């Protein structure tokens, strides 16, 4: 019986479950090492690893005196323990910050006089340090070894090649302006990859060597941690999880609109998806101008124009006309002198989300049986 109440997740539940299921399907002598590495990373403290090791001894007598066939039973006990942990993953609670201490509880305390962004700089540095120590930057920076004469790249050069700014490694938060900080946030997203296996190299106290890198779980974990950090700092940006701008900072939206973006990207047909993806990236860029937002709306209007007959068949001609009147009468698409241009740019947000929701609706109609499919490019 797994005591899930003793463990706290420091990963998103879905990522722990996905990586755990992959490990559960593996075999070989390194299987238990993969489990222990996952438990070390994803759960707070060492309790889960200790319980996993103890699960092997759920047999009578001295386990080291057992015949070989019964040693296999020990492994099966561990597999049963790990399988149950994964089955009950939703019961695992997320690790939380400790309750506020005296200085934080005092009204007007001088304990936190730094700006929120400066706090974010410090927290970001700690996050990167953890990723580095866990082998997530080895594909980008290389892996030192006492037995190797390989010359490794200078991390500062690797970052400069990507970002165009030199001297950024080691990380020195006090030296960053806002653009440098946000640039580093995006750069490291593209460099992290999770090692799914590690082995200790004891010669010369070399330490852990990491293997089997994969960018997807590494970037999922990175986005999760960075977005938590930005929210805590009150920063109204987040790293996009999907789309053309995946891994780039975008303006924060509510959960409903985030879900709409996910749905429209999942339901759009090839040829349409690329255009919608580009429109979303244009619109939600953290520094999007009114012109960029107009361009995004025009792109969506073009998609809806191609689906006009479908909209007319399902909404009726008067309603269909109202949908396109916005794009035609206002200073958005044709840019004629008789169009209305004196309106608050905040209405661009309303128009964009309305059109995006309509694209998603029409994609679902097309997917339904009985509606003609769009022409593929």
mmCIF file of C-alpha atoms in Angstrom:
data_model
loop_
_atom_site.group_PDB
_atom_site.id
_atom_site.type_symbol
_atom_site.label_atom_id
_atom_site.label_comp_id
_atom_site.label_asym_id
_atom_site.label_seq_id
_atom_site.Cartn_x
_atom_site.Cartn_y
_atom_site.Cartn_z
ATOM 1 C CA UNK A 1 0.000 0.000 0.000
ATOM 2 C CA UNK A 2 1.488 3.326 -1.078
ATOM 3 C CA UNK A 3 1.108 6.134 1.451
ATOM 4 C CA UNK A 4 0.567 8.981 -1.039
ATOM 5 C CA UNK A 5 -0.143 11.363 1.829
ATOM 6 C CA UNK A 6 3.579 11.320 2.645
ATOM 7 C CA UNK A 7 4.639 12.766 -0.709
ATOM 8 C CA UNK A 8 4.491 16.181 -2.339
ATOM 9 C CA UNK A 9 4.851 16.843 -6.067
ATOM 10 C CA UNK A 10 7.217 19.528 -7.315
ATOM 11 C CA UNK A 11 6.201 18.748 -10.912
ATOM 12 C CA UNK A 12 2.855 19.155 -12.672
ATOM 13 C CA UNK A 13 0.810 15.993 -12.127
ATOM 14 C CA UNK A 14 0.317 15.315 -15.849
ATOM 15 C CA UNK A 15 4.062 15.422 -16.534
ATOM 16 C CA UNK A 16 4.851 13.101 -13.610
ATOM 17 C CA UNK A 17 2.237 10.644 -14.840
ATOM 18 C CA UNK A 18 3.447 10.774 -18.463
ATOM 19 C CA UNK A 19 7.112 10.247 -17.572
ATOM 20 C CA UNK A 20 6.173 7.626 -14.978
ATOM 21 C CA UNK A 21 4.120 5.606 -17.466
ATOM 22 C CA UNK A 22 7.053 5.645 -19.849
ATOM 23 C CA UNK A 23 9.346 4.303 -17.118
ATOM 24 C CA UNK A 24 6.755 1.680 -16.113
ATOM 25 C CA UNK A 25 6.842 0.260 -19.636
ATOM 26 C CA UNK A 26 10.644 -0.024 -19.648
ATOM 27 C CA UNK A 27 12.688 -2.989 -18.515
ATOM 28 C CA UNK A 28 16.295 -3.982 -17.997
ATOM 29 C CA UNK A 29 18.796 -3.587 -15.212
ATOM 30 C CA UNK A 30 18.479 0.212 -15.121
ATOM 31 C CA UNK A 31 14.695 0.164 -14.565
ATOM 32 C CA UNK A 32 14.842 0.833 -10.817
ATOM 33 C CA UNK A 33 17.436 3.581 -11.360
ATOM 34 C CA UNK A 34 15.064 5.337 -13.761
ATOM 35 C CA UNK A 35 12.293 5.136 -11.171
ATOM 36 C CA UNK A 36 14.506 6.541 -8.414
ATOM 37 C CA UNK A 37 15.676 9.395 -10.647
ATOM 38 C CA UNK A 38 12.084 10.289 -11.511
ATOM 39 C CA UNK A 39 11.040 10.170 -7.846
ATOM 40 C CA UNK A 40 14.063 12.286 -6.892
ATOM 41 C CA UNK A 41 13.132 14.950 -9.426
ATOM 42 C CA UNK A 42 9.355 14.985 -9.237
ATOM 43 C CA UNK A 43 8.706 14.529 -5.508
ATOM 44 C CA UNK A 44 9.917 16.630 -2.627
ATOM 45 C CA UNK A 45 12.452 15.022 -0.300
ATOM 46 C CA UNK A 46 13.812 11.487 -0.257
ATOM 47 C CA UNK A 47 10.865 9.659 1.352
ATOM 48 C CA UNK A 48 9.427 8.254 -1.886
ATOM 49 C CA UNK A 49 12.799 6.868 -2.996
ATOM 50 C CA UNK A 50 13.265 5.208 0.393
ATOM 51 C CA UNK A 51 9.769 3.686 0.238
ATOM 52 C CA UNK A 52 10.414 2.408 -3.280
ATOM 53 C CA UNK A 53 13.618 0.715 -2.119
ATOM 54 C CA UNK A 54 11.832 -0.754 0.911
ATOM 55 C CA UNK A 55 9.127 -2.180 -1.350
ATOM 56 C CA UNK A 56 11.682 -4.683 -2.657
ATOM 57 C CA UNK A 57 11.896 -6.253 0.795
ATOM 58 C CA UNK A 58 8.228 -7.141 1.119
ATOM 59 C CA UNK A 59 9.326 -10.769 1.253
ATOM 60 C CA UNK A 60 9.988 -13.099 4.138
ATOM 61 C CA UNK A 61 13.514 -13.558 5.395
ATOM 62 C CA UNK A 62 16.810 -12.034 4.251
ATOM 63 C CA UNK A 63 16.383 -10.686 0.683
ATOM 64 C CA UNK A 64 20.070 -11.130 -0.086
ATOM 65 C CA UNK A 65 19.858 -14.818 0.804
ATOM 66 C CA UNK A 66 16.989 -15.466 -1.597
ATOM 67 C CA UNK A 67 17.451 -17.612 -4.715
ATOM 68 C CA UNK A 68 17.679 -15.757 -8.020
ATOM 69 C CA UNK A 69 14.097 -16.527 -8.926
ATOM 70 C CA UNK A 70 12.853 -14.875 -5.773
ATOM 71 C CA UNK A 71 14.974 -11.778 -6.435
ATOM 72 C CA UNK A 72 12.740 -11.267 -9.448
ATOM 73 C CA UNK A 73 9.826 -11.228 -7.008
ATOM 74 C CA UNK A 74 11.494 -8.316 -5.219
ATOM 75 C CA UNK A 75 11.506 -6.361 -8.451
ATOM 76 C CA UNK A 76 7.861 -7.239 -9.003
ATOM 77 C CA UNK A 77 7.025 -5.824 -5.566
ATOM 78 C CA UNK A 78 8.693 -2.557 -6.618
ATOM 79 C CA UNK A 79 6.774 -2.541 -9.892
ATOM 80 C CA UNK A 80 3.531 -3.041 -7.997
ATOM 81 C CA UNK A 81 4.426 -0.154 -5.673
ATOM 82 C CA UNK A 82 5.289 2.154 -8.577
ATOM 83 C CA UNK A 83 2.193 1.158 -10.549
ATOM 84 C CA UNK A 84 -0.014 2.013 -7.575
ATOM 85 C CA UNK A 85 1.739 5.371 -7.140
ATOM 86 C CA UNK A 86 1.021 6.244 -10.771
ATOM 87 C CA UNK A 87 -2.586 5.065 -10.470
ATOM 88 C CA UNK A 88 -3.051 7.389 -7.508
ATOM 89 C CA UNK A 89 -1.053 10.294 -8.936
ATOM 90 C CA UNK A 90 -4.083 12.599 -8.794
ATOM 91 C CA UNK A 91 -4.088 12.169 -5.014
ATOM 92 C CA UNK A 92 -0.592 13.620 -4.677
ATOM 93 C CA UNK A 93 -0.646 17.152 -3.319
ATOM 94 C CA UNK A 94 1.465 19.905 -4.805
ATOM 95 C CA UNK A 95 4.365 21.137 -2.703
ATOM 96 C CA UNK A 96 3.621 24.601 -1.387
ATOM 97 C CA UNK A 97 5.668 27.396 0.071
ATOM 98 C CA UNK A 98 5.968 27.298 3.879
ATOM 99 C CA UNK A 99 3.523 29.367 5.873
ATOM 100 C CA UNK A 100 4.614 32.971 6.280
ATOM 101 C CA UNK A 101 7.225 33.596 8.973
ATOM 102 C CA UNK A 102 7.358 36.574 11.334
ATOM 103 C CA UNK A 103 8.975 39.110 8.941
ATOM 104 C CA UNK A 104 6.486 38.289 6.152
ATOM 105 C CA UNK A 105 3.501 38.572 8.517
ATOM 106 C CA UNK A 106 4.453 41.991 9.867
ATOM 107 C CA UNK A 107 2.583 44.861 8.261
ATOM 108 C CA UNK A 108 5.050 47.309 6.772
ATOM 109 C CA UNK A 109 7.954 44.918 7.276
ATOM 110 C CA UNK A 110 11.173 45.926 5.545
ATOM 111 C CA UNK A 111 12.009 42.297 4.815
ATOM 112 C CA UNK A 112 10.809 42.599 1.208
ATOM 113 C CA UNK A 113 11.911 45.954 -0.104
ATOM 114 C CA UNK A 114 13.079 44.652 -3.488
ATOM 115 C CA UNK A 115 10.940 45.126 -6.567
ATOM 116 C CA UNK A 116 8.907 42.120 -7.753
ATOM 117 C CA UNK A 117 10.943 41.919 -10.960
ATOM 118 C CA UNK A 118 14.196 41.860 -8.979
ATOM 119 C CA UNK A 119 12.743 39.002 -6.948
ATOM 120 C CA UNK A 120 11.904 37.268 -10.229
ATOM 121 C CA UNK A 121 15.516 37.713 -11.408
ATOM 122 C CA UNK A 122 16.753 35.976 -8.269
ATOM 123 C CA UNK A 123 14.169 33.190 -8.471
ATOM 124 C CA UNK A 124 14.940 32.638 -12.162
ATOM 125 C CA UNK A 125 18.631 32.204 -11.361
ATOM 126 C CA UNK A 126 17.771 29.554 -8.774
ATOM 127 C CA UNK A 127 15.521 27.718 -11.239
ATOM 128 C CA UNK A 128 18.281 27.624 -13.854
ATOM 129 C CA UNK A 129 20.785 26.420 -11.247
ATOM 130 C CA UNK A 130 18.493 23.491 -10.434
ATOM 131 C CA UNK A 131 18.025 22.612 -14.100
ATOM 132 C CA UNK A 132 21.783 22.749 -14.631
ATOM 133 C CA UNK A 133 22.567 20.543 -11.621
ATOM 134 C CA UNK A 134 19.999 17.980 -12.828
ATOM 135 C CA UNK A 135 21.580 17.701 -16.278
ATOM 136 C CA UNK A 136 18.970 19.620 -18.277
ATOM 137 C CA UNK A 137 21.555 21.867 -19.966
ATOM 138 C CA UNK A 138 24.010 19.174 -21.018
ATOM 139 C CA UNK A 139 22.764 19.015 -24.606
ATOM 140 C CA UNK A 140 23.389 22.751 -24.887
ATOM 141 C CA UNK A 141 26.567 23.109 -22.803
ATOM 142 C CA UNK A 142 28.098 19.618 -22.903
ATOM 143 C CA UNK A 143 28.967 17.217 -20.079
ATOM 144 C CA UNK A 144 32.376 17.449 -18.375
ATOM 145 C CA UNK A 145 34.123 14.214 -17.405
ATOM 146 C CA UNK A 146 37.489 13.527 -15.758
ATOM 147 C CA UNK A 147 38.111 10.790 -18.341
ATOM 148 C CA UNK A 148 37.469 13.028 -21.349
ATOM 149 C CA UNK A 149 39.684 15.540 -23.127
ATOM 150 C CA UNK A 150 36.771 16.929 -25.144
ATOM 151 C CA UNK A 151 36.725 20.716 -25.226
ATOM 152 C CA UNK A 152 33.303 21.922 -24.185
ATOM 153 C CA UNK A 153 31.681 25.101 -25.517
ATOM 154 C CA UNK A 154 31.648 28.211 -23.350
ATOM 155 C CA UNK A 155 28.055 28.584 -22.088
ATOM 156 C CA UNK A 156 28.362 32.365 -22.490
ATOM 157 C CA UNK A 157 29.132 31.842 -26.198
ATOM 158 C CA UNK A 158 26.198 29.431 -26.589
ATOM 159 C CA UNK A 159 23.810 32.010 -25.117
ATOM 160 C CA UNK A 160 25.338 34.868 -27.120
ATOM 161 C CA UNK A 161 24.926 32.873 -30.343
ATOM 162 C CA UNK A 162 21.206 32.571 -29.647
ATOM 163 C CA UNK A 163 20.430 35.880 -27.951
ATOM 164 C CA UNK A 164 23.055 38.182 -29.424
ATOM 165 C CA UNK A 165 24.194 39.425 -26.005
ATOM 166 C CA UNK A 166 27.572 38.425 -24.602
ATOM 167 C CA UNK A 167 28.793 37.826 -21.065
ATOM 168 C CA UNK A 168 25.553 36.346 -19.687
ATOM 169 C CA UNK A 169 27.094 33.243 -18.063
ATOM 170 C CA UNK A 170 27.454 32.793 -15.159
ATOM 171 C CA UNK A 171 24.095 34.428 -14.523
ATOM 172 C CA UNK A 172 24.367 37.771 -12.718
ATOM 173 C CA UNK A 173 20.827 39.101 -12.115
ATOM 174 C CA UNK A 174 22.045 42.537 -11.014
ATOM 175 C CA UNK A 175 23.376 43.155 -14.540
ATOM 176 C CA UNK A 176 20.101 42.549 -16.385
ATOM 177 C CA UNK A 177 17.654 45.049 -17.758
ATOM 178 C CA UNK A 178 14.096 43.966 -18.523
ATOM 179 C CA UNK A 179 14.804 42.925 -22.119
ATOM 180 C CA UNK A 180 17.823 40.829 -21.138
ATOM 181 C CA UNK A 181 15.867 39.050 -18.413
ATOM 182 C CA UNK A 182 12.933 38.206 -20.662
ATOM 183 C CA UNK A 183 15.342 37.175 -23.420
ATOM 184 C CA UNK A 184 17.058 34.726 -21.057
ATOM 185 C CA UNK A 185 13.684 33.314 -20.009
ATOM 186 C CA UNK A 186 12.952 32.461 -23.660
ATOM 187 C CA UNK A 187 16.461 31.260 -24.529
ATOM 188 C CA UNK A 188 16.664 28.700 -21.739
ATOM 189 C CA UNK A 189 13.271 27.327 -22.756
ATOM 190 C CA UNK A 190 14.816 26.287 -26.067
ATOM 191 C CA UNK A 191 17.932 24.787 -24.449
ATOM 192 C CA UNK A 192 16.562 22.536 -21.703
ATOM 193 C CA UNK A 193 16.008 18.813 -22.204
ATOM 194 C CA UNK A 194 15.269 16.227 -19.553
ATOM 195 C CA UNK A 195 17.726 13.350 -19.022
ATOM 196 C CA UNK A 196 15.655 10.266 -18.329
ATOM 197 C CA UNK A 197 18.575 8.267 -16.978
ATOM 198 C CA UNK A 198 21.675 8.981 -14.920
ATOM 199 C CA UNK A 199 24.655 6.962 -13.711
ATOM 200 C CA UNK A 200 27.226 7.842 -11.102
ATOM 201 C CA UNK A 201 30.838 7.996 -12.307
ATOM 202 C CA UNK A 202 32.867 7.596 -9.097
ATOM 203 C CA UNK A 203 36.350 7.891 -10.625
ATOM 204 C CA UNK A 204 37.959 11.130 -9.510
ATOM 205 C CA UNK A 205 34.664 12.106 -7.855
ATOM 206 C CA UNK A 206 33.375 12.884 -11.355
ATOM 207 C CA UNK A 207 29.734 12.627 -10.288
ATOM 208 C CA UNK A 208 26.526 11.968 -12.188
ATOM 209 C CA UNK A 209 26.452 11.409 -15.943
ATOM 210 C CA UNK A 210 23.122 11.967 -17.687
ATOM 211 C CA UNK A 211 21.627 10.185 -20.701
ATOM 212 C CA UNK A 212 18.497 9.779 -22.852
ATOM 213 C CA UNK A 213 17.613 13.449 -23.270
ATOM 214 C CA UNK A 214 14.207 14.589 -24.419
ATOM 215 C CA UNK A 215 13.186 18.204 -24.960
ATOM 216 C CA UNK A 216 9.402 17.825 -24.525
ATOM 217 C CA UNK A 217 9.257 16.935 -20.791
ATOM 218 C CA UNK A 218 12.116 19.354 -20.127
ATOM 219 C CA UNK A 219 10.274 22.249 -21.740
ATOM 220 C CA UNK A 220 6.951 21.339 -20.120
ATOM 221 C CA UNK A 221 8.593 21.431 -16.683
ATOM 222 C CA UNK A 222 10.472 24.627 -17.526
ATOM 223 C CA UNK A 223 7.313 26.451 -18.639
ATOM 224 C CA UNK A 224 5.467 25.290 -15.539
ATOM 225 C CA UNK A 225 8.158 26.534 -13.159
ATOM 226 C CA UNK A 226 8.780 29.814 -14.998
ATOM 227 C CA UNK A 227 5.078 30.634 -15.278
ATOM 228 C CA UNK A 228 4.643 29.968 -11.563
ATOM 229 C CA UNK A 229 7.538 32.341 -10.888
ATOM 230 C CA UNK A 230 6.113 35.076 -13.128
ATOM 231 C CA UNK A 231 2.674 34.814 -11.527
ATOM 232 C CA UNK A 232 4.210 35.056 -8.051
ATOM 233 C CA UNK A 233 6.043 38.206 -9.129
ATOM 234 C CA UNK A 234 2.854 39.743 -10.530
ATOM 235 C CA UNK A 235 4.276 39.736 -14.064
ATOM 236 C CA UNK A 236 1.463 39.623 -16.638
ATOM 237 C CA UNK A 237 3.377 37.467 -19.127
ATOM 238 C CA UNK A 238 3.683 33.712 -19.462
ATOM 239 C CA UNK A 239 5.462 31.264 -21.730
ATOM 240 C CA UNK A 240 3.137 29.954 -24.431
ATOM 241 C CA UNK A 241 2.579 26.196 -24.241
ATOM 242 C CA UNK A 242 1.567 25.650 -27.872
ATOM 243 C CA UNK A 243 1.311 27.358 -31.214
ATOM 244 C CA UNK A 244 3.760 29.208 -33.411
ATOM 245 C CA UNK A 245 4.927 31.195 -30.366
ATOM 246 C CA UNK A 246 5.452 28.181 -28.074
ATOM 247 C CA UNK A 247 8.179 29.018 -25.568
ATOM 248 C CA UNK A 248 7.837 32.747 -26.133
ATOM 249 C CA UNK A 249 6.431 35.227 -23.637
ATOM 250 C CA UNK A 250 2.858 36.241 -24.304
ATOM 251 C CA UNK A 251 0.314 38.389 -22.511
ATOM 252 C CA UNK A 252 -1.565 36.440 -19.836
ATOM 253 C CA UNK A 253 -5.203 35.601 -20.589
ATOM 254 C CA UNK A 254 -7.847 33.904 -18.485
ATOM 255 C CA UNK A 255 -8.278 30.124 -18.484
ATOM 256 C CA UNK A 256 -11.304 30.221 -20.799
ATOM 257 C CA UNK A 257 -9.433 32.043 -23.557
ATOM 258 C CA UNK A 258 -6.368 29.824 -23.080
ATOM 259 C CA UNK A 259 -8.667 26.824 -23.532
ATOM 260 C CA UNK A 260 -10.151 28.411 -26.674
ATOM 261 C CA UNK A 261 -6.658 28.785 -28.177
ATOM 262 C CA UNK A 262 -5.947 25.133 -27.420
ATOM 263 C CA UNK A 263 -9.250 24.017 -28.952
ATOM 264 C CA UNK A 264 -8.916 26.043 -32.142
ATOM 265 C CA UNK A 265 -5.371 24.772 -32.716
ATOM 266 C CA UNK A 266 -6.532 21.195 -32.173
ATOM 267 C CA UNK A 267 -9.587 21.380 -34.435
ATOM 268 C CA UNK A 268 -8.314 23.466 -37.368
ATOM 269 C CA UNK A 269 -7.615 21.602 -40.593
ATOM 270 C CA UNK A 270 -4.200 21.653 -42.326
ATOM 271 C CA UNK A 271 -3.692 24.861 -44.274
ATOM 272 C CA UNK A 272 -6.101 26.707 -41.990
ATOM 273 C CA UNK A 273 -4.203 25.749 -38.822
ATOM 274 C CA UNK A 274 -1.014 27.489 -39.949
ATOM 275 C CA UNK A 275 -2.865 30.748 -40.651
ATOM 276 C CA UNK A 276 -4.789 30.666 -37.369
ATOM 277 C CA UNK A 277 -1.595 29.776 -35.511
ATOM 278 C CA UNK A 278 0.130 32.815 -37.019
ATOM 279 C CA UNK A 279 -2.799 35.087 -36.162
ATOM 280 C CA UNK A 280 -2.723 33.929 -32.528
ATOM 281 C CA UNK A 281 1.029 34.530 -32.308
ATOM 282 C CA UNK A 282 0.628 38.027 -33.778
ATOM 283 C CA UNK A 283 -2.140 38.953 -31.391
ATOM 284 C CA UNK A 284 -0.837 37.622 -28.077
ATOM 285 C CA UNK A 285 2.757 38.770 -28.466
ATOM 286 C CA UNK A 286 3.615 40.618 -25.269
ATOM 287 C CA UNK A 287 4.443 43.752 -27.272
ATOM 288 C CA UNK A 288 1.707 43.455 -29.902
ATOM 289 C CA UNK A 289 0.826 46.805 -31.485
ATOM 290 C CA UNK A 290 -2.653 47.794 -32.693
ATOM 291 C CA UNK A 291 -1.429 47.136 -36.240
ATOM 292 C CA UNK A 292 -0.355 43.604 -35.305
ATOM 293 C CA UNK A 293 -3.739 42.987 -33.730
ATOM 294 C CA UNK A 294 -5.505 44.296 -36.843
ATOM 295 C CA UNK A 295 -3.417 41.944 -38.985
ATOM 296 C CA UNK A 296 -4.373 39.024 -36.743
ATOM 297 C CA UNK A 297 -8.073 39.910 -37.064
ATOM 298 C CA UNK A 298 -7.807 40.264 -40.843
ATOM 299 C CA UNK A 299 -6.270 36.769 -41.026
ATOM 300 C CA UNK A 300 -9.165 35.295 -39.049
ATOM 301 C CA UNK A 301 -11.670 37.232 -41.167
ATOM 302 C CA UNK A 302 -10.102 35.654 -44.251
ATOM 303 C CA UNK A 303 -10.609 32.172 -42.795
ATOM 304 C CA UNK A 304 -14.245 32.963 -42.004
ATOM 305 C CA UNK A 305 -14.765 34.401 -45.485
ATOM 306 C CA UNK A 306 -13.770 31.030 -46.935
ATOM 307 C CA UNK A 307 -16.334 29.409 -44.628
ATOM 308 C CA UNK A 308 -19.046 31.937 -45.370
ATOM 309 C CA UNK A 309 -21.410 29.457 -46.989
ATOM 310 C CA UNK A 310 -21.074 27.132 -44.009
ATOM 311 C CA UNK A 311 -21.855 30.016 -41.640
ATOM 312 C CA UNK A 312 -24.838 31.086 -43.774
ATOM 313 C CA UNK A 313 -26.207 27.549 -43.843
ATOM 314 C CA UNK A 314 -26.064 27.270 -40.056
ATOM 315 C CA UNK A 315 -26.661 30.807 -38.795
ATOM 316 C CA UNK A 316 -28.841 32.222 -41.538
ATOM 317 C CA UNK A 317 -28.114 35.083 -43.915
ATOM 318 C CA UNK A 318 -28.881 38.071 -41.589
ATOM 319 C CA UNK A 319 -26.627 36.743 -38.814
ATOM 320 C CA UNK A 320 -23.904 35.831 -41.279
ATOM 321 C CA UNK A 321 -23.920 39.389 -42.613
ATOM 322 C CA UNK A 322 -23.561 40.837 -39.100
ATOM 323 C CA UNK A 323 -20.455 38.748 -38.545
ATOM 324 C CA UNK A 324 -18.657 40.291 -41.529
ATOM 325 C CA UNK A 325 -20.010 43.817 -41.063
ATOM 326 C CA UNK A 326 -17.460 44.452 -38.315
ATOM 327 C CA UNK A 327 -14.535 43.580 -40.595
ATOM 328 C CA UNK A 328 -15.939 45.546 -43.535
ATOM 329 C CA UNK A 329 -17.255 48.715 -41.871
ATOM 330 C CA UNK A 330 -14.436 49.315 -39.411
ATOM 331 C CA UNK A 331 -10.840 50.271 -40.182
ATOM 332 C CA UNK A 332 -9.581 46.698 -40.197
ATOM 333 C CA UNK A 333 -9.531 44.990 -43.531
ATOM 334 C CA UNK A 334 -10.051 47.195 -46.601
ATOM 335 C CA UNK A 335 -8.843 50.474 -45.017
ATOM 336 C CA UNK A 336 -11.195 52.646 -47.087
ATOM 337 C CA UNK A 337 -11.908 56.310 -46.317
ATOM 338 C CA UNK A 338 -15.559 55.529 -45.524
ATOM 339 C CA UNK A 339 -14.615 53.016 -42.840
ATOM 340 C CA UNK A 340 -14.872 53.811 -39.137
ATOM 341 C CA UNK A 341 -11.470 54.319 -37.560
ATOM 342 C CA UNK A 342 -12.186 56.423 -34.482
ATOM 343 C CA UNK A 343 -12.718 53.665 -31.926
ATOM 344 C CA UNK A 344 -10.915 52.558 -28.783
ATOM 345 C CA UNK A 345 -8.219 49.933 -29.625
ATOM 346 C CA UNK A 346 -9.577 47.830 -26.747
ATOM 347 C CA UNK A 347 -12.311 46.735 -29.148
ATOM 348 C CA UNK A 348 -9.636 44.905 -31.136
ATOM 349 C CA UNK A 349 -9.444 42.381 -28.295
ATOM 350 C CA UNK A 350 -13.195 41.814 -28.410
ATOM 351 C CA UNK A 351 -13.219 41.377 -32.194
ATOM 352 C CA UNK A 352 -10.245 38.992 -32.161
ATOM 353 C CA UNK A 353 -11.674 36.651 -29.525
ATOM 354 C CA UNK A 354 -15.110 36.728 -31.183
ATOM 355 C CA UNK A 355 -13.644 35.791 -34.545
ATOM 356 C CA UNK A 356 -11.372 33.147 -33.019
ATOM 357 C CA UNK A 357 -14.349 31.551 -31.243
ATOM 358 C CA UNK A 358 -16.228 31.572 -34.555
ATOM 359 C CA UNK A 359 -13.311 29.861 -36.306
ATOM 360 C CA UNK A 360 -13.364 27.179 -33.609
ATOM 361 C CA UNK A 361 -17.135 26.783 -33.998
ATOM 362 C CA UNK A 362 -16.894 26.386 -37.762
ATOM 363 C CA UNK A 363 -14.037 23.876 -37.385
ATOM 364 C CA UNK A 364 -16.271 21.741 -35.194
ATOM 365 C CA UNK A 365 -19.109 22.024 -37.726
ATOM 366 C CA UNK A 366 -16.776 20.908 -40.510
ATOM 367 C CA UNK A 367 -15.642 17.942 -38.402
ATOM 368 C CA UNK A 368 -19.223 16.827 -37.891
ATOM 369 C CA UNK A 369 -20.547 14.206 -40.239
ATOM 370 C CA UNK A 370 -22.526 15.668 -43.099
ATOM 371 C CA UNK A 371 -20.531 18.870 -43.576
ATOM 372 C CA UNK A 372 -18.134 19.211 -46.508
ATOM 373 C CA UNK A 373 -14.457 19.176 -45.730
ATOM 374 C CA UNK A 374 -12.258 22.080 -46.625
ATOM 375 C CA UNK A 375 -9.875 21.933 -49.527
ATOM 376 C CA UNK A 376 -6.417 20.841 -48.419
ATOM 377 C CA UNK A 377 -3.408 22.733 -49.698
#
